[in-house]
Amino acid sequence: MMKFLFMMIFMIPLCFMKNMFWLVQMMLFFMMFLFMNLNLNIMCFFNMSYMFYCDIISFGLILLSIWICSLMIMAGESLFKLNFYFNFFLFNVIFLLIMLYLTFSVLNLLLFYFFFEASLIPTLLLIIGWGYQPERIQAGMYLLFYTLFGSLPLLMGIIYIFNDLNTMTIYFLKFFNMNMYLLYISMIFAFLVKMPMYFVHLWLPKAHVEAPVSGSMILAGIMLKLGGYGLLRVMIFLQEVNLKLNYIWIIISLVGGLFISMKCFCQVDMKSLIAYSSVAHMSMVIGGIMVMNYWGFIGSYILMISHGLCSSGMFCLANINYERLHSRSLYINSGMMNFMPSMSLWWFLLLSSNMAAPPSLNLLGEISLINSLVSWSNISMILLMMISFFSAGYSLYLYSYIQHGKYFQGLYSFYVWFISWVFIIIFALISFKYDNFKGWFYFYLILNKK
Amino acid sequence: MFFFILTNNNSNKMFFLFILFFSTLISISSNSWFGCWIGLEINLLSFIPLISNSKNLLSVETSLKYFLTQSLASINFLFMILIKFSLLKNFNMNNIISIMMNSSLLMKMGSAPFHFWFPNIVEGLSWMNNFMLMTWQKISPMILLSYYFNKNFLIFMIIMNLIIGSLGGLNQTSLRKLLAFSSINNLGWMIFSIMISENLWLFYFLIYSMMIFMMISLFFLMNMYFMNQLFINNMNFFIKLNLLINFLSLGGLPPFMGFMPKWIIINFLLINKFYFLTFIFMMTSLIIIYYYIRIIYSSFMFNYFKMKWVNLLMKNNMSLINLSSFISISSMILSTFIFM
């Protein structure tokens, strides 16, 4: 485990050398394949040392974060072409990857908090530094302050636990029961803001839209899953209070997910639509974690991974459109099938995964979540039905608005060639189903790189 | 070299600088309350020549205001010491005399609710004098505070410090006043730490003064006094990064060095079961971070409209600044080598 940390730390000097942009990205791919070859054991913590550990959730999320960071660098190649502080951009990406890697793999709850907060700083730098609209300042403020407002009580809760239990090791927390209401609220509020839950979701559309493509990818891909991971870790010693109070969070997130799905239909901005769909998917994840049964746990984990891959891919596709047409609006981006028919394949595959169509991984996650939520209460059937229906609705809406129809008459000319790396995401989605992460290696062999 | 900068390149004032350092030592290490009072008076007497500059009418007014407020506080302190000697035979700390003594010391420091002179005066001082005012001048009142304090009164003062320090800085554009309000806020953290232990206060104080020194030396070298100057200047990339890191560190965000003292103080707050107070500490910290980020907008954004004709002549002591920002980033990790 430490070997990956040192590999990432030693990539930092590499970011500042000349002509090393693609080398850094290749090394991140390489690191991902190395990481995949760790021994994976479903039922316990493995690879434990003094500070680090890995279990099934950490493994998947670290793999996802390394994957998305390497794709971020690929997506940010326009920064390299235009020579816009790409050295510092690489440093930001590697630093963010180190922080995320450490968040998911340290044994100490306080260190988890430390790296959880520390991953905010490079994200903020990415949004405000490389974003391209004046609203990004407000977006960065919203991101920082919503997250800090939630996570400072988390710090209080963690230190309270330390003073009470004299241990911070995540593994030992399952032997204790800290069932106090105030502690419960302070511990989970941070993760609910990060997820985001419906009432505290306002930072997400702003931050996702104003971020550059790399920032949007990492935000949608991993930063939301930090909240889910934290919830899964912290629930262990808060089980009884959670069983009393979980209906609040489930109802807020499910009804909120319904409202957000309906709001997706009103969006004009492509990225805004994808951002709101993230909130809707995450609302189901919150529901799945809060009901505290095994199907819910598995469903939320699978939905987190698949949503990370899917949303990142969609943001990248939206950016490909933006680079050509210089607009994210649905009125201008219409009839794209006339110009980039191969792109419509990727739009279709990713949007069908987004609406949880077979054979994507999202389907597995949503079916497990529907099972777990309906087993908790029959009435949630109505809400889940509506959320799934509307997610299919807005995915198709986005697809048909962008691809079909007549193109905007004001288009002049643009570059139709596109980068064919998005397909890896799709194959990843399919290959996950066969429970064999090593299948990715074979797809890398047929990667078409320029 | 460092002392030369502190006296604003006027070596006549080095004598007064020496007396200033000495007076604090007298005040801290005296056996009797009279010795403390003498140290405070000498402190006042030696700081006035440091800040007075007869060419500038504003600095004359500033030194007069400083003299008036500090001597008022000293007189109060002396009077309360005498009352304590003559009337009180026991060492009970929960009485009105301890409140009065603490109030006079709080006024010496510039803590709320006696803070009104503080932003006024920092507006009239140069950056290095501000540095002395914000760091060294706090030492002797703090330590004297720890000798005889009234816990309930001080907790109330801490809350007032935090709130005034955070809300007062929201409408400021002068960088000196912003740092003054942040200093008032940090006084709240420091007063709590000195109620726990002097060692803890020393830890917080050293890290705080190091961070303040890095920021003030950066502003001093760039000769910046107001927020709009941050946008006019054509700063090179490393200075911007340095500014960014220092302000985020002062706000207490991980992974920078400024997170460590706040974390340890929260630990002691929760050990002593001050739950609501901890919540106030956290939330005022958020407001402070808001106005720090307003200052560092110019370093966050890489493509704002820059004026290219303003060329920033940095003197050749950038290595100190680079070293200091390196320490800021990596000190959390380096500290694990010290403590383990």
mmCIF file with all atom_site columns, N, CA and C in Angstrom, chain A residues 11 27 31 63 67 89 104 129 171 218 243 268-269 308 339 367 399 401 405-406 430:
data_model
loop_
_atom_site.group_PDB
_atom_site.id
_atom_site.type_symbol
_atom_site.label_atom_id
_atom_site.label_alt_id
_atom_site.label_comp_id
_atom_site.label_asym_id
_atom_site.label_entity_id
_atom_site.label_seq_id
_atom_site.pdbx_PDB_ins_code
_atom_site.Cartn_x
_atom_site.Cartn_y
_atom_site.Cartn_z
_atom_site.occupancy
_atom_site.B_iso_or_equiv
_atom_site.pdbx_formal_charge
_atom_site.auth_seq_id
_atom_site.auth_comp_id
_atom_site.auth_asym_id
_atom_site.auth_atom_id
_atom_site.pdbx_PDB_model_num
ATOM 1  N N  . MET A 1 11  ? 5.922   11.000 -8.417  1.00 0.00 ? 11  MET A N  1
ATOM 2  C CA . MET A 1 11  ? 5.486   11.553 -9.694  1.00 0.00 ? 11  MET A CA 1
ATOM 3  C C  . MET A 1 11  ? 5.425   13.061 -9.654  1.00 0.00 ? 11  MET A C  1
ATOM 4  N N  . MET A 1 27  ? 1.858   6.859  -16.490 1.00 0.00 ? 27  MET A N  1
ATOM 5  C CA . MET A 1 27  ? 2.233   6.248  -15.231 1.00 0.00 ? 27  MET A CA 1
ATOM 6  C C  . MET A 1 27  ? 1.032   6.059  -14.327 1.00 0.00 ? 27  MET A C  1
ATOM 7  N N  . MET A 1 31  ? -0.063  2.616  -12.754 1.00 0.00 ? 31  MET A N  1
ATOM 8  C CA . MET A 1 31  ? -0.299  2.410  -11.331 1.00 0.00 ? 31  MET A CA 1
ATOM 9  C C  . MET A 1 31  ? -1.633  1.757  -11.097 1.00 0.00 ? 31  MET A C  1
ATOM 10 N N  . LEU A 1 63  ? -9.361  2.417  -6.748  1.00 0.00 ? 63  LEU A N  1
ATOM 11 C CA . LEU A 1 63  ? -9.208  2.075  -8.174  1.00 0.00 ? 63  LEU A CA 1
ATOM 12 C C  . LEU A 1 63  ? -9.931  3.095  -9.037  1.00 0.00 ? 63  LEU A C  1
ATOM 13 N N  . TRP A 1 67  ? -8.225  5.728  -11.694 1.00 0.00 ? 67  TRP A N  1
ATOM 14 C CA . TRP A 1 67  ? -8.729  5.685  -13.078 1.00 0.00 ? 67  TRP A CA 1
ATOM 15 C C  . TRP A 1 67  ? -9.184  7.058  -13.528 1.00 0.00 ? 67  TRP A C  1
ATOM 16 N N  . PHE A 1 89  ? -1.184  22.190 -13.151 1.00 0.00 ? 89  PHE A N  1
ATOM 17 C CA . PHE A 1 89  ? -2.372  21.350 -13.285 1.00 0.00 ? 89  PHE A CA 1
ATOM 18 C C  . PHE A 1 89  ? -2.045  19.898 -12.979 1.00 0.00 ? 89  PHE A C  1
ATOM 19 N N  . PHE A 1 104 ? -8.968  7.046  1.424   1.00 0.00 ? 104 PHE A N  1
ATOM 20 C CA . PHE A 1 104 ? -9.603  5.743  1.411   1.00 0.00 ? 104 PHE A CA 1
ATOM 21 C C  . PHE A 1 104 ? -8.786  4.668  2.069   1.00 0.00 ? 104 PHE A C  1
ATOM 22 N N  . GLY A 1 129 ? -9.087  28.096 -10.669 1.00 0.00 ? 129 GLY A N  1
ATOM 23 C CA . GLY A 1 129 ? -7.936  28.393 -11.510 1.00 0.00 ? 129 GLY A CA 1
ATOM 24 C C  . GLY A 1 129 ? -8.174  28.143 -12.985 1.00 0.00 ? 129 GLY A C  1
ATOM 25 N N  . TYR A 1 171 ? -10.947 -0.044 12.363  1.00 0.00 ? 171 TYR A N  1
ATOM 26 C CA . TYR A 1 171 ? -11.276 -1.447 12.547  1.00 0.00 ? 171 TYR A CA 1
ATOM 27 C C  . TYR A 1 171 ? -11.872 -1.720 13.916  1.00 0.00 ? 171 TYR A C  1
ATOM 28 N N  . ILE A 1 218 ? -13.610 14.844 -11.687 1.00 0.00 ? 218 ILE A N  1
ATOM 29 C CA . ILE A 1 218 ? -13.231 14.335 -10.374 1.00 0.00 ? 218 ILE A CA 1
ATOM 30 C C  . ILE A 1 218 ? -14.320 14.606 -9.358  1.00 0.00 ? 218 ILE A C  1
ATOM 31 N N  . LEU A 1 243 ? -31.019 3.476  13.352  1.00 0.00 ? 243 LEU A N  1
ATOM 32 C CA . LEU A 1 243 ? -32.276 2.768  13.134  1.00 0.00 ? 243 LEU A CA 1
ATOM 33 C C  . LEU A 1 243 ? -33.460 3.592  13.589  1.00 0.00 ? 243 LEU A C  1
ATOM 34 N N  . VAL A 1 268 ? -31.229 23.855 -19.358 1.00 0.00 ? 268 VAL A N  1
ATOM 35 C CA . VAL A 1 268 ? -30.809 24.202 -20.704 1.00 0.00 ? 268 VAL A CA 1
ATOM 36 C C  . VAL A 1 268 ? -29.337 23.860 -20.901 1.00 0.00 ? 268 VAL A C  1
ATOM 37 N N  . ASP A 1 269 ? -28.588 23.916 -19.797 1.00 0.00 ? 269 ASP A N  1
ATOM 38 C CA . ASP A 1 269 ? -27.160 23.693 -19.845 1.00 0.00 ? 269 ASP A CA 1
ATOM 39 C C  . ASP A 1 269 ? -26.907 22.191 -19.735 1.00 0.00 ? 269 ASP A C  1
ATOM 40 N N  . GLY A 1 308 ? -19.810 6.930  -10.797 1.00 0.00 ? 308 GLY A N  1
ATOM 41 C CA . GLY A 1 308 ? -18.566 7.659  -10.977 1.00 0.00 ? 308 GLY A CA 1
ATOM 42 C C  . GLY A 1 308 ? -18.064 7.553  -12.400 1.00 0.00 ? 308 GLY A C  1
ATOM 43 N N  . PHE A 1 339 ? -23.037 15.586 -37.614 1.00 0.00 ? 339 PHE A N  1
ATOM 44 C CA . PHE A 1 339 ? -21.627 15.907 -37.758 1.00 0.00 ? 339 PHE A CA 1
ATOM 45 C C  . PHE A 1 339 ? -20.722 14.855 -37.172 1.00 0.00 ? 339 PHE A C  1
ATOM 46 N N  . ILE A 1 367 ? -31.085 -2.059 -9.155  1.00 0.00 ? 367 ILE A N  1
ATOM 47 C CA . ILE A 1 367 ? -31.976 -3.167 -8.770  1.00 0.00 ? 367 ILE A CA 1
ATOM 48 C C  . ILE A 1 367 ? -31.741 -3.531 -7.307  1.00 0.00 ? 367 ILE A C  1
ATOM 49 N N  . TYR A 1 399 ? -30.215 12.880 -24.693 1.00 0.00 ? 399 TYR A N  1
ATOM 50 C CA . TYR A 1 399 ? -29.694 12.227 -25.888 1.00 0.00 ? 399 TYR A CA 1
ATOM 51 C C  . TYR A 1 399 ? -30.396 12.730 -27.141 1.00 0.00 ? 399 TYR A C  1
ATOM 52 N N  . TYR A 1 401 ? -32.139 15.451 -27.641 1.00 0.00 ? 401 TYR A N  1
ATOM 53 C CA . TYR A 1 401 ? -31.922 16.863 -27.942 1.00 0.00 ? 401 TYR A CA 1
ATOM 54 C C  . TYR A 1 401 ? -30.571 17.092 -28.571 1.00 0.00 ? 401 TYR A C  1
ATOM 55 N N  . GLY A 1 405 ? -32.554 15.755 -34.619 1.00 0.00 ? 405 GLY A N  1
ATOM 56 C CA . GLY A 1 405 ? -33.108 17.057 -34.965 1.00 0.00 ? 405 GLY A CA 1
ATOM 57 C C  . GLY A 1 405 ? -32.214 17.785 -35.933 1.00 0.00 ? 405 GLY A C  1
ATOM 58 N N  . LYS A 1 406 ? -32.591 18.994 -36.205 1.00 0.00 ? 406 LYS A N  1
ATOM 59 C CA . LYS A 1 406 ? -31.825 19.781 -37.144 1.00 0.00 ? 406 LYS A CA 1
ATOM 60 C C  . LYS A 1 406 ? -30.759 20.507 -36.362 1.00 0.00 ? 406 LYS A C  1
ATOM 61 N N  . ILE A 1 430 ? -19.023 -2.795 -18.293 1.00 0.00 ? 430 ILE A N  1
ATOM 62 C CA . ILE A 1 430 ? -19.472 -4.144 -18.596 1.00 0.00 ? 430 ILE A CA 1
ATOM 63 C C  . ILE A 1 430 ? -18.580 -5.163 -17.916 1.00 0.00 ? 430 ILE A C  1
#
